PDB file of C-alpha atoms in Angstrom:
ATOM      1  CA  GLY A   1      23.598   3.268 -36.900  1.00 86.00           C
ATOM      2  CA  ASN A   2      22.547   1.670 -40.138  1.00 90.00           C
ATOM      3  CA  SER A   3      22.308   3.551 -43.391  1.00 92.00           C
ATOM      4  CA  VAL A   4      22.606   3.052 -47.145  1.00 95.00           C
ATOM      5  CA  THR A   5      23.947   5.564 -49.659  1.00 95.00           C
ATOM      6  CA  GLN A   6      23.422   4.971 -53.305  1.00 93.00           C
ATOM      7  CA  MET A   7      24.220   6.749 -56.530  1.00 84.00           C
ATOM      8  CA  GLU A   8      21.987   9.668 -57.322  1.00 83.00           C
ATOM      9  CA  GLY A   9      19.986   9.376 -60.486  1.00 83.00           C
ATOM     10  CA  PRO A  10      18.481   9.584 -62.900  1.00 94.00           C
ATOM     11  CA  VAL A  11      20.628   7.420 -65.115  1.00 96.00           C
ATOM     12  CA  THR A  12      19.975   7.198 -68.854  1.00 97.00           C
ATOM     13  CA  LEU A  13      21.704   4.582 -70.958  1.00 97.00           C
ATOM     14  CA  SER A  14      21.437   3.257 -74.470  1.00 97.00           C
ATOM     15  CA  GLU A  15      20.378  -0.344 -74.961  1.00 97.00           C
ATOM     16  CA  GLU A  16      23.277  -2.829 -74.567  1.00 97.00           C
ATOM     17  CA  ALA A  17      25.320  -0.334 -72.510  1.00 97.00           C
ATOM     18  CA  PHE A  18      27.092  -1.378 -69.286  1.00 98.00           C
ATOM     19  CA  LEU A  19      25.360  -0.429 -66.025  1.00 97.00           C
ATOM     20  CA  THR A  20      26.847   0.304 -62.630  1.00 97.00           C
ATOM     21  CA  ILE A  21      24.877   1.699 -59.739  1.00 97.00           C
ATOM     22  CA  ASN A  22      27.024   2.379 -56.708  1.00 97.00           C
ATOM     23  CA  CYS A  23      25.893   1.512 -53.211  1.00 97.00           C
ATOM     24  CA  THR A  24      27.770   1.855 -49.910  1.00 97.00           C
ATOM     25  CA  TYR A  25      26.510   1.095 -46.445  1.00 96.00           C
ATOM     26  CA  THR A  26      27.112   1.791 -42.787  1.00 95.00           C
ATOM     27  CA  ALA A  27      26.164  -0.913 -40.342  1.00 92.00           C
ATOM     28  CA  THR A  28      26.921  -2.566 -37.081  1.00 83.00           C
ATOM     29  CA  GLY A  29      28.064  -6.125 -37.715  1.00 83.00           C
ATOM     30  CA  TYR A  30      27.700  -7.780 -41.076  1.00 85.00           C
ATOM     31  CA  PRO A  31      24.178  -7.349 -42.377  1.00 92.00           C
ATOM     32  CA  SER A  32      22.601  -9.012 -45.366  1.00 93.00           C
ATOM     33  CA  LEU A  33      22.525  -6.789 -48.421  1.00 96.00           C
ATOM     34  CA  PHE A  34      19.867  -6.561 -51.111  1.00 96.00           C
ATOM     35  CA  TRP A  35      18.944  -4.936 -54.392  1.00 97.00           C
ATOM     36  CA  TYR A  36      15.258  -4.327 -54.974  1.00 96.00           C
ATOM     37  CA  VAL A  37      13.660  -3.072 -58.195  1.00 96.00           C
ATOM     38  CA  GLN A  38      10.478  -1.076 -58.603  1.00 93.00           C
ATOM     39  CA  TYR A  39       8.771  -0.963 -61.990  1.00 91.00           C
ATOM     40  CA  PRO A  40       6.293   1.852 -62.683  1.00 86.00           C
ATOM     41  CA  GLY A  41       3.094   1.486 -60.706  1.00 82.00           C
ATOM     42  CA  GLU A  42       4.319  -1.581 -58.867  1.00 84.00           C
ATOM     43  CA  GLY A  43       5.700  -2.480 -55.477  1.00 85.00           C
ATOM     44  CA  LEU A  44       9.323  -3.429 -54.889  1.00 92.00           C
ATOM     45  CA  GLN A  45      10.641  -6.814 -56.024  1.00 93.00           C
ATOM     46  CA  LEU A  46      13.747  -8.530 -54.829  1.00 94.00           C
ATOM     47  CA  LEU A  47      16.398  -8.521 -57.538  1.00 97.00           C
ATOM     48  CA  LEU A  48      19.279 -10.153 -55.718  1.00 97.00           C
ATOM     49  CA  LYS A  49      20.841 -10.540 -52.312  1.00 95.00           C
ATOM     50  CA  ALA A  50      24.083 -11.487 -50.511  1.00 95.00           C
ATOM     51  CA  THR A  51      24.286 -12.622 -46.926  1.00 92.00           C
ATOM     52  CA  LYS A  52      27.989 -12.520 -46.160  1.00 91.00           C
ATOM     53  CA  ALA A  53      31.235 -10.943 -47.236  1.00 92.00           C
ATOM     54  CA  ASP A  54      32.480 -11.871 -50.723  1.00 94.00           C
ATOM     55  CA  ASP A  55      29.107 -13.388 -51.663  1.00 95.00           C
ATOM     56  CA  LYS A  56      27.947 -12.504 -55.162  1.00 97.00           C
ATOM     57  CA  GLY A  57      24.228 -12.161 -55.772  1.00 97.00           C
ATOM     58  CA  SER A  58      22.997 -12.518 -59.310  1.00 97.00           C
ATOM     59  CA  ASN A  59      19.697 -12.541 -61.150  1.00 97.00           C
ATOM     60  CA  LYS A  60      18.485 -11.649 -64.682  1.00 95.00           C
ATOM     61  CA  GLY A  61      22.001 -10.681 -65.706  1.00 97.00           C
ATOM     62  CA  PHE A  62      22.460  -8.344 -62.779  1.00 98.00           C
ATOM     63  CA  GLU A  63      25.274  -8.959 -60.272  1.00 98.00           C
ATOM     64  CA  ALA A  64      26.517  -7.450 -57.014  1.00 98.00           C
ATOM     65  CA  THR A  65      29.334  -8.492 -54.709  1.00 98.00           C
ATOM     66  CA  TYR A  66      29.344  -7.924 -50.947  1.00 97.00           C
ATOM     67  CA  ARG A  67      32.615  -6.070 -50.246  1.00 96.00           C
ATOM     68  CA  LYS A  68      33.251  -5.807 -46.564  1.00 93.00           C
ATOM     69  CA  GLU A  69      36.515  -3.960 -46.946  1.00 93.00           C
ATOM     70  CA  THR A  70      34.879  -1.136 -48.882  1.00 95.00           C
ATOM     71  CA  THR A  71      31.396  -1.542 -47.341  1.00 95.00           C
ATOM     72  CA  SER A  72      29.958  -1.624 -50.846  1.00 97.00           C
ATOM     73  CA  PHE A  73      27.440  -3.612 -52.855  1.00 98.00           C
ATOM     74  CA  HIS A  74      27.531  -2.107 -56.367  1.00 98.00           C
ATOM     75  CA  LEU A  75      24.955  -3.322 -58.906  1.00 98.00           C
ATOM     76  CA  GLU A  76      26.229  -4.184 -62.393  1.00 98.00           C
ATOM     77  CA  LYS A  77      24.809  -5.454 -65.642  1.00 98.00           C
ATOM     78  CA  GLY A  78      26.805  -6.010 -68.791  1.00 97.00           C
ATOM     79  CA  SER A  79      24.123  -5.170 -71.344  1.00 96.00           C
ATOM     80  CA  VAL A  80      20.957  -3.350 -70.324  1.00 97.00           C
ATOM     81  CA  GLN A  81      17.623  -3.666 -72.132  1.00 97.00           C
ATOM     82  CA  VAL A  82      14.702  -1.304 -72.406  1.00 96.00           C
ATOM     83  CA  SER A  83      12.809  -3.592 -70.030  1.00 95.00           C
ATOM     84  CA  ASP A  84      15.355  -2.848 -67.310  1.00 97.00           C
ATOM     85  CA  SER A  85      14.003   0.691 -66.994  1.00 96.00           C
ATOM     86  CA  ALA A  86      12.948   0.989 -63.356  1.00 96.00           C
ATOM     87  CA  VAL A  87      13.994   2.384 -59.990  1.00 95.00           C
ATOM     88  CA  TYR A  88      16.693   0.378 -58.150  1.00 97.00           C
ATOM     89  CA  PHE A  89      17.048   0.351 -54.396  1.00 96.00           C
ATOM     90  CA  CYS A  90      19.961  -0.866 -52.400  1.00 97.00           C
ATOM     91  CA  ALA A  91      19.081  -2.092 -48.879  1.00 96.00           C
ATOM     92  CA  LEU A  92      20.457  -3.714 -45.819  1.00 94.00           C
ATOM     93  CA  ARG A  93      18.663  -5.737 -43.243  1.00 91.00           C
ATOM     94  CA  GLY A  94      18.993  -4.601 -39.676  1.00 84.00           C
ATOM     95  CA  THR A  95      17.339  -6.003 -36.565  1.00 76.00           C
ATOM     96  CA  GLY A  96      14.527  -8.430 -37.253  1.00 72.00           C
ATOM     97  CA  ASN A  97      12.921  -7.437 -40.539  1.00 76.00           C
ATOM     98  CA  GLN A  98      13.772  -3.727 -40.383  1.00 87.00           C
ATOM     99  CA  PHE A  99      15.310  -2.829 -43.710  1.00 91.00           C
ATOM    100  CA  TYR A 100      17.237   0.340 -44.480  1.00 93.00           C
ATOM    101  CA  PHE A 101      16.865   1.455 -48.063  1.00 94.00           C
ATOM    102  CA  GLY A 102      18.877   3.872 -50.213  1.00 94.00           C
ATOM    103  CA  THR A 103      17.025   6.706 -51.926  1.00 92.00           C
ATOM    104  CA  GLY A 104      16.696   4.797 -55.183  1.00 94.00           C
ATOM    105  CA  THR A 105      18.289   5.288 -58.600  1.00 95.00           C
ATOM    106  CA  SER A 106      16.009   5.727 -61.598  1.00 95.00           C
ATOM    107  CA  LEU A 107      17.280   3.988 -64.696  1.00 96.00           C
ATOM    108  CA  THR A 108      15.951   4.716 -68.208  1.00 97.00           C
ATOM    109  CA  VAL A 109      17.185   2.649 -71.109  1.00 97.00           C
ATOM    110  CA  ILE A 110      16.590   4.029 -74.570  1.00 97.00           C
ATOM    111  CA  PRO A 111      16.505   1.920 -77.727  1.00 95.00           C
TER     112      PRO A 111
ATOM    113  CA  LYS B   1       0.160 -18.169 -54.813  1.00 63.00           C
ATOM    114  CA  ALA B   2      -1.404 -14.757 -54.308  1.00 76.00           C
ATOM    115  CA  GLY B   3       0.942 -11.927 -53.547  1.00 92.00           C
ATOM    116  CA  VAL B   4       0.707  -9.216 -50.906  1.00 96.00           C
ATOM    117  CA  THR B   5      -2.590  -7.389 -51.301  1.00 96.00           C
ATOM    118  CA  GLN B   6      -3.062  -3.813 -50.128  1.00 97.00           C
ATOM    119  CA  THR B   7      -6.343  -1.924 -50.014  1.00 97.00           C
ATOM    120  CA  PRO B   8      -7.314   0.648 -50.904  1.00 97.00           C
ATOM    121  CA  ARG B   9      -4.925   1.389 -53.734  1.00 96.00           C
ATOM    122  CA  TYR B  10      -5.688   5.089 -53.834  1.00 97.00           C
ATOM    123  CA  LEU B  11      -7.413   7.407 -51.398  1.00 96.00           C
ATOM    124  CA  ILE B  12      -7.802  11.101 -50.846  1.00 98.00           C
ATOM    125  CA  LYS B  13      -8.315  12.640 -47.412  1.00 98.00           C
ATOM    126  CA  THR B  14      -8.316  16.050 -45.911  1.00 97.00           C
ATOM    127  CA  ARG B  15      -6.172  17.386 -43.074  1.00 97.00           C
ATOM    128  CA  GLY B  16      -7.327  16.268 -39.654  1.00 97.00           C
ATOM    129  CA  GLN B  17      -9.039  13.131 -40.867  1.00 98.00           C
ATOM    130  CA  GLN B  18      -7.851   9.679 -40.141  1.00 98.00           C
ATOM    131  CA  VAL B  19      -7.182   6.713 -42.427  1.00 98.00           C
ATOM    132  CA  THR B  20      -6.888   2.953 -42.153  1.00 98.00           C
ATOM    133  CA  LEU B  21      -4.922   0.913 -44.668  1.00 98.00           C
ATOM    134  CA  SER B  22      -5.108  -2.844 -44.957  1.00 98.00           C
ATOM    135  CA  CYS B  23      -2.579  -5.479 -45.934  1.00 98.00           C
ATOM    136  CA  SER B  24      -3.074  -9.211 -46.585  1.00 98.00           C
ATOM    137  CA  PRO B  25       0.318 -10.984 -46.589  1.00 97.00           C
ATOM    138  CA  ILE B  26       1.211 -13.957 -48.698  1.00 96.00           C
ATOM    139  CA  SER B  27      -0.399 -17.107 -47.318  1.00 95.00           C
ATOM    140  CA  GLY B  28       1.818 -18.594 -44.624  1.00 93.00           C
ATOM    141  CA  HIS B  29       3.807 -15.387 -44.040  1.00 94.00           C
ATOM    142  CA  ARG B  30       3.732 -14.285 -40.458  1.00 94.00           C
ATOM    143  CA  SER B  31       5.758 -11.091 -40.494  1.00 93.00           C
ATOM    144  CA  VAL B  32       4.283  -7.867 -41.883  1.00 96.00           C
ATOM    145  CA  SER B  33       6.173  -4.590 -42.199  1.00 95.00           C
ATOM    146  CA  TRP B  34       5.083  -1.169 -43.278  1.00 97.00           C
ATOM    147  CA  TYR B  35       7.072   1.451 -45.113  1.00 96.00           C
ATOM    148  CA  GLN B  36       6.349   5.017 -46.159  1.00 97.00           C
ATOM    149  CA  GLN B  37       7.687   6.041 -49.551  1.00 93.00           C
ATOM    150  CA  THR B  38       8.007   9.703 -50.513  1.00 92.00           C
ATOM    151  CA  PRO B  39      10.082  11.372 -53.231  1.00 87.00           C
ATOM    152  CA  GLY B  40      12.055  13.366 -50.645  1.00 82.00           C
ATOM    153  CA  GLN B  41      12.680  10.776 -47.956  1.00 86.00           C
ATOM    154  CA  GLY B  42      12.601   7.553 -49.943  1.00 88.00           C
ATOM    155  CA  LEU B  43      11.487   4.412 -48.122  1.00 92.00           C
ATOM    156  CA  GLN B  44      11.221   4.740 -44.403  1.00 94.00           C
ATOM    157  CA  PHE B  45      10.367   1.961 -41.992  1.00 94.00           C
ATOM    158  CA  LEU B  46       7.224   2.426 -39.989  1.00 96.00           C
ATOM    159  CA  PHE B  47       6.790  -0.788 -38.018  1.00 93.00           C
ATOM    160  CA  GLU B  48       6.954  -4.561 -38.110  1.00 94.00           C
ATOM    161  CA  TYR B  49       4.445  -7.084 -36.738  1.00 95.00           C
ATOM    162  CA  PHE B  50       4.939 -10.726 -36.030  1.00 94.00           C
ATOM    163  CA  SER B  51       2.517 -13.017 -34.234  1.00 93.00           C
ATOM    164  CA  GLU B  52       0.192 -10.093 -33.563  1.00 94.00           C
ATOM    165  CA  THR B  53       2.892  -8.181 -31.679  1.00 95.00           C
ATOM    166  CA  GLN B  54       4.757  -5.083 -32.801  1.00 94.00           C
ATOM    167  CA  ARG B  55       8.407  -6.090 -32.920  1.00 92.00           C
ATOM    168  CA  ASN B  56      10.026  -2.965 -34.220  1.00 90.00           C
ATOM    169  CA  LYS B  57       9.042   0.643 -34.727  1.00 93.00           C
ATOM    170  CA  GLY B  58      10.544   3.341 -36.835  1.00 92.00           C
ATOM    171  CA  ASN B  59      10.925   7.027 -36.041  1.00 93.00           C
ATOM    172  CA  PHE B  60       7.374   8.179 -36.698  1.00 96.00           C
ATOM    173  CA  PRO B  61       4.987  10.065 -34.388  1.00 96.00           C
ATOM    174  CA  GLY B  62       2.364   8.286 -32.376  1.00 96.00           C
ATOM    175  CA  ARG B  63      -0.286   9.280 -34.951  1.00 97.00           C
ATOM    176  CA  PHE B  64       0.950   6.293 -36.886  1.00 98.00           C
ATOM    177  CA  SER B  65      -0.181   2.986 -35.433  1.00 97.00           C
ATOM    178  CA  GLY B  66      -0.824  -0.547 -36.577  1.00 97.00           C
ATOM    179  CA  ARG B  67      -1.988  -3.896 -35.623  1.00 97.00           C
ATOM    180  CA  GLN B  68      -1.841  -7.502 -36.766  1.00 97.00           C
ATOM    181  CA  PHE B  69      -4.619 -10.044 -36.587  1.00 97.00           C
ATOM    182  CA  SER B  70      -4.435 -13.746 -35.857  1.00 96.00           C
ATOM    183  CA  ASN B  71      -4.581 -14.514 -39.603  1.00 94.00           C
ATOM    184  CA  SER B  72      -1.494 -12.295 -40.077  1.00 95.00           C
ATOM    185  CA  ARG B  73      -3.465  -9.585 -41.890  1.00 97.00           C
ATOM    186  CA  SER B  74      -2.375  -6.168 -40.803  1.00 98.00           C
ATOM    187  CA  GLU B  75      -3.790  -2.698 -40.701  1.00 98.00           C
ATOM    188  CA  MET B  76      -2.107   0.673 -40.188  1.00 98.00           C
ATOM    189  CA  ASN B  77      -3.841   3.769 -39.057  1.00 98.00           C
ATOM    190  CA  VAL B  78      -2.847   7.409 -39.350  1.00 98.00           C
ATOM    191  CA  SER B  79      -4.793   9.882 -37.251  1.00 96.00           C
ATOM    192  CA  THR B  80      -5.038  13.634 -37.549  1.00 97.00           C
ATOM    193  CA  LEU B  81      -3.663  13.633 -41.072  1.00 98.00           C
ATOM    194  CA  GLU B  82      -1.184  16.244 -42.159  1.00 97.00           C
ATOM    195  CA  LEU B  83      -0.239  17.342 -45.658  1.00 97.00           C
ATOM    196  CA  GLY B  84       3.150  15.713 -45.157  1.00 96.00           C
ATOM    197  CA  ASP B  85       1.526  12.301 -44.744  1.00 97.00           C
ATOM    198  CA  SER B  86       0.844  12.185 -48.437  1.00 97.00           C
ATOM    199  CA  ALA B  87       2.859   9.198 -49.613  1.00 97.00           C
ATOM    200  CA  LEU B  88       2.825   5.703 -50.959  1.00 95.00           C
ATOM    201  CA  TYR B  89       2.419   3.236 -48.054  1.00 97.00           C
ATOM    202  CA  LEU B  90       3.976  -0.093 -48.797  1.00 95.00           C
ATOM    203  CA  CYS B  91       3.291  -3.321 -46.927  1.00 96.00           C
ATOM    204  CA  ALA B  92       5.787  -6.145 -47.058  1.00 95.00           C
ATOM    205  CA  SER B  93       5.511  -9.703 -45.764  1.00 95.00           C
ATOM    206  CA  SER B  94       8.017 -12.421 -45.043  1.00 92.00           C
ATOM    207  CA  LEU B  95       7.794 -15.946 -43.877  1.00 90.00           C
ATOM    208  CA  ASP B  96       9.315 -15.152 -40.475  1.00 83.00           C
ATOM    209  CA  ARG B  97      11.836 -12.760 -39.006  1.00 82.00           C
ATOM    210  CA  ASN B  98      14.893 -14.699 -40.108  1.00 78.00           C
ATOM    211  CA  THR B  99      14.542 -15.371 -43.816  1.00 73.00           C
ATOM    212  CA  GLY B 100      15.543 -11.864 -44.657  1.00 73.00           C
ATOM    213  CA  GLU B 101      13.470 -11.436 -47.793  1.00 86.00           C
ATOM    214  CA  LEU B 102      10.541  -9.049 -48.097  1.00 91.00           C
ATOM    215  CA  PHE B 103       7.673  -9.404 -50.550  1.00 93.00           C
ATOM    216  CA  PHE B 104       6.025  -6.084 -51.235  1.00 94.00           C
ATOM    217  CA  GLY B 105       2.504  -5.153 -52.166  1.00 95.00           C
ATOM    218  CA  GLU B 106       1.761  -2.500 -54.763  1.00 93.00           C
ATOM    219  CA  GLY B 107       1.052   0.091 -52.119  1.00 94.00           C
ATOM    220  CA  SER B 108      -1.705   2.406 -51.039  1.00 96.00           C
ATOM    221  CA  ARG B 109      -1.270   5.916 -52.349  1.00 96.00           C
ATOM    222  CA  LEU B 110      -2.578   8.488 -49.861  1.00 98.00           C
ATOM    223  CA  THR B 111      -3.123  12.107 -50.840  1.00 98.00           C
ATOM    224  CA  VAL B 112      -3.897  14.553 -48.053  1.00 97.00           C
ATOM    225  CA  LEU B 113      -5.494  17.822 -49.156  1.00 96.00           C
TER     226      LEU B 113
END
């Protein structure tokens, strides 16, 4: 079946530090992969996506590469800002519009 | 363009009652999905509607039901509420079933006492 496993949080970083949030998946076939972000009191917003192996999704300085060989889609950012504080969810798209989400990783960036 | 609108944003019910939540998708979007978000279980898929038909259902009891209207608006209903139903219920819309991008509302936070 389909599932997503992501790094447990919470994660606390100083401003301008390097961020990595690990995500691995189990799926039949080659699903599209996503990172969503949830800011306090808001719904989820798409951060980036990749639809096939070796694709790199990027947005707002965040990047993730679809690695078929390691079934991974790790999120990275070279220099985090206080405004990046949020909960990050890795997800894969299964049949139709059924998405499978990881448990979320809470990130706090301190000045 | 207005985003996904969910009502009510907050509600408190007691065990045994029922609740109806509403979701208005982004204009032109025809697929609506519902997710339950809890601290312990994360985001769990409830169901997906497209063209007024349920296309997919997650692993939830029959107390959870939904429907979609001809204007793509959707409602979900939970009957005989249990304490464990306390959660944030998120609605997401997408243009169709193939674009692979969900747009989420801010959610309806249900507390069951």
